[in-house]
Amino acid sequence: MADALQPAGAAATRGLPTPVRTEAEVLACQPEGGANRRLVLRVPGWPGFAPGQFAMLSPGALGGAPRSDPLLPRPMAVYRAPGGDGEVEILFKVTGRGTRLLADALPGQRVRFVGPLGLAFADPEPEERAILVAGGTGIASLYALARRLARAGGPGVEVLLGARSGADLMGRDDFAALDVRLHTATEDGSEGSRGLVTALLEAALQEGAPARVYACGPTAMMRRVAELAAARDRPCVVSLENAMACGFGVCLGCAAPLRGGGFALVCRDGPVLDAAAVDWERMP
Amino acid sequence: MADALQPAGAAATRGLPTPVRTEAEVLACQPEGGANRRLVLRVPGWPGFAPGQFAMLSPGALGGAPRSDPLLPRPMAVYRAPGGDGEVEILFKVTGRGTRLLADALPGQRVRFVGPLGLAFADPEPEERAILVAGGTGIASLYALARRLARAGGPGVEVLLGARSGADLMGRDDFAALDVRLHTATEDGSEGSRGLVTALLEAALQEGAPARVYACGPTAMMRRVAELAAARDRPCVVSLENAMACGFGVCLGCAAPLRGGGFALVCRDGPVLDAAAVDWERMP
Amino acid sequence: MSDAAAVDTRVDLGGIALRNPVLAASGTFGYGSEFEPFLDLRRLGGFVAKSLTLEPRAGNPPPRIAETPSGLLNAISLENVGVEAFIHQKLPAIPDGVTVIASVFETEIDRYAEVCKRLTGVARVAGIEINASCPHVKSGGIEFGQDPKLLAQLVRGARRATGLPLVIKLSPNVTDIAAMARVCEGEGANAVSLVNALQALEVDIETRRPVLSNVLGGLSGPAIRPLALRMVWQAARAVSIPVCGIGGIEGPADAVKFLLCGATAVQVGTSNYLDPGVAGQIADGIAAYAARHGVARLTDLVGALEGVPG
Amino acid sequence: MSDAAAVDTRVDLGGIALRNPVLAASGTFGYGSEFEPFLDLRRLGGFVAKSLTLEPRAGNPPPRIAETPSGLLNAISLENVGVEAFIHQKLPAIPDGVTVIASVFETEIDRYAEVCKRLTGVARVAGIEINASCPHVKSGGIEFGQDPKLLAQLVRGARRATGLPLVIKLSPNVTDIAAMARVCEGEGANAVSLVNALQALEVDIETRRPVLSNVLGGLSGPAIRPLALRMVWQAARAVSIPVCGIGGIEGPADAVKFLLCGATAVQVGTSNYLDPGVAGQIADGIAAYAARHGVARLTDLVGALEGVPG
Ligand SMILES: Cc1cc2nc3c(=O)[nH]c(=O)nc-3n(C[C@H](O)[C@H](O)[C@H](O)COP(=O)(O)OP(=O)(O)OC[C@H]3O[C@@H](n4cnc5c(N)ncnc54)[C@H](O)[C@@H]3O)c2cc1C
Ligand SMILES: Cc1cc2nc3c(=O)[nH]c(=O)nc-3n(C[C@H](O)[C@H](O)[C@H](O)COP(=O)(O)OP(=O)(O)OC[C@H]3O[C@@H](n4cnc5c(N)ncnc54)[C@H](O)[C@@H]3O)c2cc1C
Ligand SMILES: Cc1cc2nc3c(=O)[nH]c(=O)nc-3n(C[C@H](O)[C@H](O)[C@H](O)COP(=O)(O)O)c2cc1C
Ligand SMILES: Cc1cc2nc3c(=O)[nH]c(=O)nc-3n(C[C@H](O)[C@H](O)[C@H](O)COP(=O)(O)O)c2cc1C
Ligand code: FES
Ligand code: FES
């Protein structure tokens, strides 16, 4: 239920910045391969963020006059925030009305911005390798984590990215520029190995060394990742992408069913959740 | 009522083109002084138009995805249609939500277009001077008439344009390029004579020669014009700007009260109506 | 099966045979001919003409319409040409092969009945829709459709007056729409259609007055679609006569939603103003949807909503 | 008079003294503290907390929300922490100087009464709002607020249980909202608030299922504002107790519309999700409007709608 204890160890809850509610200025909105876009915003009063957090963007009011359709803001992971001047990057895929309108954003236009929201990824234990598995729009949710872990050093960071085809692999070059081991899989084989990213994970899990798995992507993919990690009993956390209305724990709309009953609020108790705590059967 | 006989002699009903319903392509949307814009569209299948006719433009769906807010199309006079290639010009003023959104139109975007609609201005009698009186957005409704009458020759065309200030005078240069006698009045005196355009009309009506008055603008202005013309018993027609939902006679939303009861539908029986037939008392 | 042309789109709305389930709604399609420049009327299942009274009527003074979020508020009132002008001037102007349903509204039951009588036997009138969203003057302005007893009397009166297929158009301004549908079925109606516009109010804070001269108006358009879908679903479960779904339909997908909720046919209203060609596109789009999903007959979609309590 | 700060914004909602007429609506403002990063809660008249049941309750399985044209459809169900956790954990977390109204919903009248009892005498609880839009299980799921007799029993039970200011939140899913308001006044309620979300349905044509796991949901947001305005106007004319206006308020202008229609205060709901700072802006904006129009006291705006039948 709303107040379910937030699954232990999955997410970092301490020292998270206080979110802001503001009108962000669009600095750029560029094509990023396939149906993907890179949106660069200037967010007044930006307090910084921790990898795993997201923001709510309202496409509805973009442009000359406020409108009430589409009504709801859209949740988007904070991809990167280069420089301390409130510049925030979002990588998103055009999937429906809201993102299609967001793709029209012109430099100088303003879009309502609430964030950063949600909890952050907890770091791996010192001896653990980190295996990041992302599919589709989930790639955007893992970049900031990959970046931090790569810089922190440690036993190594493995990044497995999957998409329908090469063009759909958002942010691939950004990942490639990091000190990580990058593998890609595409369903049409146009880039990396042909097939699903979960196949890459099976291979990666062969290695005996302790590892922690971080995953974000379509529900079916995350569920499979959870099973694979559990089979090798590796700790696994997922970042869920439930539909949201508010993003900060008041509408109760983003509920994710938990094993043993009750729900977690993805926006407040997540989006980062312990994969083992999620009741995948009852996920929508 | 809906089927009131259309006021005699006010408008030309014959030989009007059959309207089209299509997605017009935005070729340009340029600032035109003050809050005014010049919108240039390419209208597939454009059948031509007669001066006085208008079109319905839907600002709601402009951009990446259809939206239902704002819901209604906005009526706009056909300002000019240079060349036979379906290029149509609209001059409009940003007054509210719809026009603010229209002002954002980008080249290449599409906007739903229904038109040309409504009846056209009837020509003056051979011996009559034409006096065109326009205020604010009403200027756009009279340009095409001024252009045709100027080319037709005849006893002369007098054009009286009024606005709050000089910058608000839409299309002034276009009028100046016509073979017409052009007088302007602005409330702040920044251009032409200081004061209301109706003062110019009083002067113009001094001349004894037969004249026919054509007016479009705010209701208060048109009403005053009607009174002045009646006092000198000059025939006077007005182009009304009632709010509209459909533009082609089916919603019954644009009713204008007629002397002696009943209503005319501005979109179907007008927008050009005999000023003497309108019940100005009951106009909203 | 991916050929839309091969889909059987015919439906029967309580004895009115329709080429396809897409009708244009009363008051939003004039008397039909207004749409000829934009649309071949034969592409539609048909249309419901503007509601008729015994005598011609003028409407409310302006303003009569206002825009609201994703909605249109209107108070046109009873404005129409009257039943005789409809029969002798408007009907003949409608192209052959177009199915026309006449709509009737009045202030008293015997007047409703009289208009129905006049329409009966007139060639081209395929059926009658009774607009029950009219204020019953004697009962202090409550709508016929808001009171089960009044509604029963109205349907009985209309039923006695005509042998034509009788569709009762329900008022949405009620607590229990299913009960109202049952009343109509009990009194011998051949079908019910819903929803009519919802009673609503918009205010101008500068003038401090209602935007409409009539104070209250009817809310229509996309804003009301989820309310209409709910009521259609409830009504369709409550009766065995066909239901015609109305409310905020913008495109084919919306029409399909109503069919799935149990509507045998649908009516497109406000959207006709925004795009006079939309009703034809909706008719085509439904067939395309059916073809995409391997549905041979559109009747197979009616009430096919899954995951709901039986 | 053009100084917003000089406007007297205080109102009295049936014994609940409010700094200004802007409340946040139940279920859209959590337990208050969630908004502290975005808004100084003292800028509001106060807020109505998420509705409480006797025991903590889990809600419906997802999906619980869907977007509709200018609207939000939700079926959260009874999810809440329960009255005890509210009193002992949530209330203490709310900053001083913030007026808190508790909201109660239950499935039976005696349980409503019990929750009211527990809230009575608790410091910080300035009043109780009874959410009458809950299905009464025994009556086959009809909402308490849909049946005058049930509603009367509910208000009576709550009135007996508490001496706190009692606000009854009406269901909009009724034929005659004025009659429901009168029932509440007759049973000793101190105020009524309306509207709650309207019962609605959205369908996914690919899955052929309702979008919400609960099938039906409540429609809120700008789409319903003209319906809410109409009902508030009708209710305010029917009773002499104060009315609190709710439904689709996006900005100050919308709030003013409700005041003009007779609302003593307003509640902002769905808009809090889109912009967690909006309620404060609305409070400031109303004062600015009053100043612009030379209105010294906001109470002077209440019911000041002109051009309507007396
Ligand atoms: C925490 C979080 C982080 C996310 N980060 C990213 C990101 O960085 N890049 C990216 O491309 N996408 C991301 N998503 C998914 C993104 O929010 C959806 O793709 C987007 O909301 C779809 O909106 P739409 O209007 O284009 O689609 P529509 O289907 O038109 O959306 C309609 C409604 O459904 C909701 N909705 C539909 N699909 C989703 C979904 N998958 N997740 C959440 N809401 C949905 C929308 O919010 C809206 O309310 C994230 C989602 C969450 C919950
Ligand atoms: C036949 C005709 C021709 C017109 N030609 C022009 C033109 O060439 N250039 C130009 O700038 N304007 C013209 N107008 C006026 C123009 O339609 C309105 O200014 C415009 O609709 C305002 O829309 P909005 O959304 O910006 O304002 P809003 O106030 O936000 O509009 C809200 C609603 O009110 C209606 N509305 C508000 N004001 C008017 C108005 N004055 N006339 C009609 N509907 C109104 C809108 O259609 C909409 O339904 C014309 C109007 C008519 C009837
Ligand atoms: C301007 C206008 C006039 C209408 N006139 C009538 C009418 O005369 N008779 C009737 O039964 N319904 C009338 N309606 C209601 C529509 O037929 C339809 O029931 C309602 O608008 C809901 O459908 P929609 O949301 O698709 O518009 C009218 C609606 C509008 C907007
Ligand atoms: C997600 C959600 C949850 C709600 N929960 C409650 C509730 O617990 N109790 C209640 O009385 N109203 C609840 N409401 C109704 C709102 O308080 C309000 O009456 C309704 O949303 C209409 O106002 P709005 O259009 O401003 O949102 C809820 C509304 C939404 C959208
Ligand atoms: S999105 Fe509102 S509670 Fe999570
Ligand atoms: S605008 Fe619809 S009838 Fe004139």
PDB file of C-alpha atoms in Angstrom, chain B residues 36 48 65 68-69 75 124 134 162 168 178 187 203 226 271:
ATOM      1  CA  ASN B  36      -0.738  41.308 -35.993  1.00  0.00           C
ATOM      2  CA  GLY B  48     -10.714  30.874 -55.320  1.00  0.00           C
ATOM      3  CA  ALA B  65      -0.113  15.727 -32.256  1.00  0.00           C
ATOM      4  CA  SER B  68      -8.858  18.927 -28.420  1.00  0.00           C
ATOM      5  CA  ASP B  69      -8.027  22.147 -26.590  1.00  0.00           C
ATOM      6  CA  PRO B  75     -12.999  32.343 -38.482  1.00  0.00           C
ATOM      7  CA  PRO B 124     -21.713  49.417 -55.634  1.00  0.00           C
ATOM      8  CA  ALA B 134     -12.503  49.299 -41.149  1.00  0.00           C
ATOM      9  CA  GLY B 162      -8.696  52.921 -37.821  1.00  0.00           C
ATOM     10  CA  ASP B 168      -1.820  48.084 -35.198  1.00  0.00           C
ATOM     11  CA  LEU B 178      -3.898  50.352 -54.371  1.00  0.00           C
ATOM     12  CA  GLU B 187      -6.614  56.666 -31.125  1.00  0.00           C
ATOM     13  CA  ALA B 203     -16.209  63.925 -43.216  1.00  0.00           C
ATOM     14  CA  ALA B 226     -24.628  52.248 -39.655  1.00  0.00           C
ATOM     15  CA  PRO B 271     -20.850  37.751 -42.786  1.00  0.00           C
TER      16      PRO B 271
END
